[in-house]
Every structure is written in structure tokens, then in C-alpha cells.
Amino acid sequence: SQTIHQWPATLVQPVGSPLSLECTVEGTSNPNLYWYRQAAGRGLQLLFYSVGIGQISSEVPQNLSASRPQDRQFILSSKKLLLSDSGFYLCAWSSLAGGETQYFGPGTRLLVL
Amino acid sequence: SQQGEEDPQALSIQEGENATMNCSYKTSINNLQWYRQNSGRGLVHLILIRSNEREKHSGRLRVTLDTSKKSSSLLITASRAADTASYFCATGGKTSYDKVIFGPGTSLSVIP
């Protein structure tokens, strides 16, 4: 069966520090991968999605970036965190492109101080 | 772009009662999905209904879709305290380039 992992679960970082969040998927090949951010009590904002290795589409201009160095690995990064980067970051995968079912990881709660 | 908007934003009911949440969207869709999120956790997919379907059941869940009104409803029957969570609708677009768009969610509290 397929599983998706995210780490770390929680992270407290100072403003201006770098960020690296990792997401890996097991049990499937060529998944579509997504990074979302969720503000407290709000819906999900799509940040990046990828349909293959090295293929990244950005939805929202910001100081974040994403990379997909391997088929089942998706990394969210920042060179310098802002206070506004605080939030709950969710990684998800789907087996088909477009608007099909997505399967979410447990999330990373990021607090930038 | 298509967008799901749930209402109510928050709903509080007694255990055993039915809970109904609604979702409206703006453009043509291929499918509509409902997800559940427990506090501080990832989302869990509940059910997907395609644009050519009108109603779908899964256990205590019943989802309806009215494409003429661009709306959907999620009914949870005989609610339990464990159903307390946030519920999101998400719309899938017509083409493979469209992404799933999530609404802001309905926060459901089931009081024992």
C-alpha cells in the first residue's frame, strides 16, 4: 500500500533562517506531488505541484521553492524565512494529473519567530 | 477558476443528529471531493462524486451533486463525537492541467 511521509512534524525557526521540508512517497511510481500551506482555521493554498522529476510548477509567488530530485521525493525550501511563512505545510500525492483524489501526509507545523 | 466554498463555516450538533454541510463552486468541474481533517493532522479523502453522478453513499456519508446549481452537500447521519473535524470540499477541473481547488472548510463539532 502507498504511504506518504513528511518531516519534521514541527519546526520552530528564526526569521531569516533557511528551511527544508521533506516529503517522500512509498508504494507508487510517477506520482503527482503537491505542497500546500494552511493558515490556522483556513483552507489549503496550493504552493507547488510536480508531475515528474525536475518538473515544478509554482502557484503563488513567494520566497519558497520546491525541488523533486527523485521520483518519490519532494522538498520545500527557503533561503530566508519570513514571519508570514508560519503555517501548516502539507504534502500530497495523486496517481493521476488533474483533479483526482489526493492523499495527504501528516503535515509539518512551522513557526517562524 | 473553480472554487469550493463551504457553508456553514462552523456547525455544532448533538451526538446522534445528522450533520449537513454544503459546498458551492463557480465553474464546470470533472468531479467534486470531500475531505476530512482532524485538528493538526493531514486531510483524509472521504468520497469523490463525478459530474455525471447525482448522489453517492459511503457508510454514514451521503453526498449529492447538483451541477445546474453548482452545489454539493455532505450529509453525515447519526453523528458521533469522533466525527468532530473540519470538512473540506474540493473541485477537480475539466482538464488534466486543472488542479484540485479546496474550499475554506466547515468545522463540525459533535457534542457527546
PDB file of C-alpha atoms in Angstrom, chain A residues 34 36 38 41-44 46 49 59 88 90 97-107 109, chain B residues 30-31 33 35 37 40-43 45 48 50 88 92-93 95-100 102-104:
ATOM      1  CA  TYR A  34       1.867  18.770  -4.184  1.00  0.00           C
ATOM      2  CA  TYR A  36       0.078  23.104   0.326  1.00  0.00           C
ATOM      3  CA  GLN A  38      -2.773  26.009   5.546  1.00  0.00           C
ATOM      4  CA  GLY A  41      -8.512  27.607  10.717  1.00  0.00           C
ATOM      5  CA  ARG A  42      -8.370  28.134   6.975  1.00  0.00           C
ATOM      6  CA  GLY A  43      -8.415  26.185   3.752  1.00  0.00           C
ATOM      7  CA  LEU A  44      -5.477  24.965   1.733  1.00  0.00           C
ATOM      8  CA  LEU A  46      -1.547  25.226  -3.287  1.00  0.00           C
ATOM      9  CA  TYR A  49       2.998  20.786  -7.794  1.00  0.00           C
ATOM     10  CA  GLU A  59       1.200  28.590  -7.955  1.00  0.00           C
ATOM     11  CA  PHE A  88       0.881  24.120   8.482  1.00  0.00           C
ATOM     12  CA  LEU A  90       1.006  19.585   3.799  1.00  0.00           C
ATOM     13  CA  ALA A  97      -2.884  14.514 -13.157  1.00  0.00           C
ATOM     14  CA  GLY A  98      -5.738  16.929 -12.863  1.00  0.00           C
ATOM     15  CA  GLY A  99      -8.457  16.945 -10.287  1.00  0.00           C
ATOM     16  CA  GLU A 100      -8.309  13.441  -8.921  1.00  0.00           C
ATOM     17  CA  THR A 101      -8.102  12.138  -5.376  1.00  0.00           C
ATOM     18  CA  GLN A 102      -5.148  13.341  -3.364  1.00  0.00           C
ATOM     19  CA  TYR A 103      -3.534  11.563  -0.423  1.00  0.00           C
ATOM     20  CA  PHE A 104      -2.029  13.728   2.264  1.00  0.00           C
ATOM     21  CA  GLY A 105       0.900  13.402   4.594  1.00  0.00           C
ATOM     22  CA  PRO A 106       0.643  14.225   8.305  1.00  0.00           C
ATOM     23  CA  GLY A 107       1.901  17.772   7.820  1.00  0.00           C
ATOM     24  CA  ARG A 109       3.761  22.792  11.599  1.00  0.00           C
TER      25      ARG A 109
ATOM     26  CA  ASN B  30     -14.968  16.988 -13.604  1.00  0.00           C
ATOM     27  CA  ASN B  31     -15.562  15.858 -10.065  1.00  0.00           C
ATOM     28  CA  GLN B  33     -14.443  15.574  -3.493  1.00  0.00           C
ATOM     29  CA  TYR B  35     -12.082  15.555   2.691  1.00  0.00           C
ATOM     30  CA  GLN B  37      -9.193  16.917   8.670  1.00  0.00           C
ATOM     31  CA  GLY B  40      -3.427  19.273  13.449  1.00  0.00           C
ATOM     32  CA  ARG B  41      -3.469  16.368  11.022  1.00  0.00           C
ATOM     33  CA  GLY B  42      -3.407  15.815   7.292  1.00  0.00           C
ATOM     34  CA  LEU B  43      -6.530  15.591   5.173  1.00  0.00           C
ATOM     35  CA  HIS B  45     -10.214  11.679   1.409  1.00  0.00           C
ATOM     36  CA  LEU B  48     -15.454  11.593  -4.802  1.00  0.00           C
ATOM     37  CA  ARG B  50     -18.178  12.764 -10.681  1.00  0.00           C
ATOM     38  CA  PHE B  88     -13.451  20.434   3.008  1.00  0.00           C
ATOM     39  CA  GLY B  92     -11.448  18.944  -9.852  1.00  0.00           C
ATOM     40  CA  GLY B  93     -11.366  20.717 -13.168  1.00  0.00           C
ATOM     41  CA  THR B  95      -8.694  19.051 -17.954  1.00  0.00           C
ATOM     42  CA  SER B  96      -5.583  17.264 -16.779  1.00  0.00           C
ATOM     43  CA  TYR B  97      -3.976  20.661 -16.246  1.00  0.00           C
ATOM     44  CA  ASP B  98      -6.526  21.707 -13.668  1.00  0.00           C
ATOM     45  CA  LYS B  99      -5.664  21.309 -10.034  1.00  0.00           C
ATOM     46  CA  VAL B 100      -7.878  20.375  -7.153  1.00  0.00           C
ATOM     47  CA  PHE B 102     -10.078  23.379  -1.849  1.00  0.00           C
ATOM     48  CA  GLY B 103     -12.691  25.450  -0.084  1.00  0.00           C
ATOM     49  CA  PRO B 104     -12.161  27.054   3.347  1.00  0.00           C
TER      50      PRO B 104
END
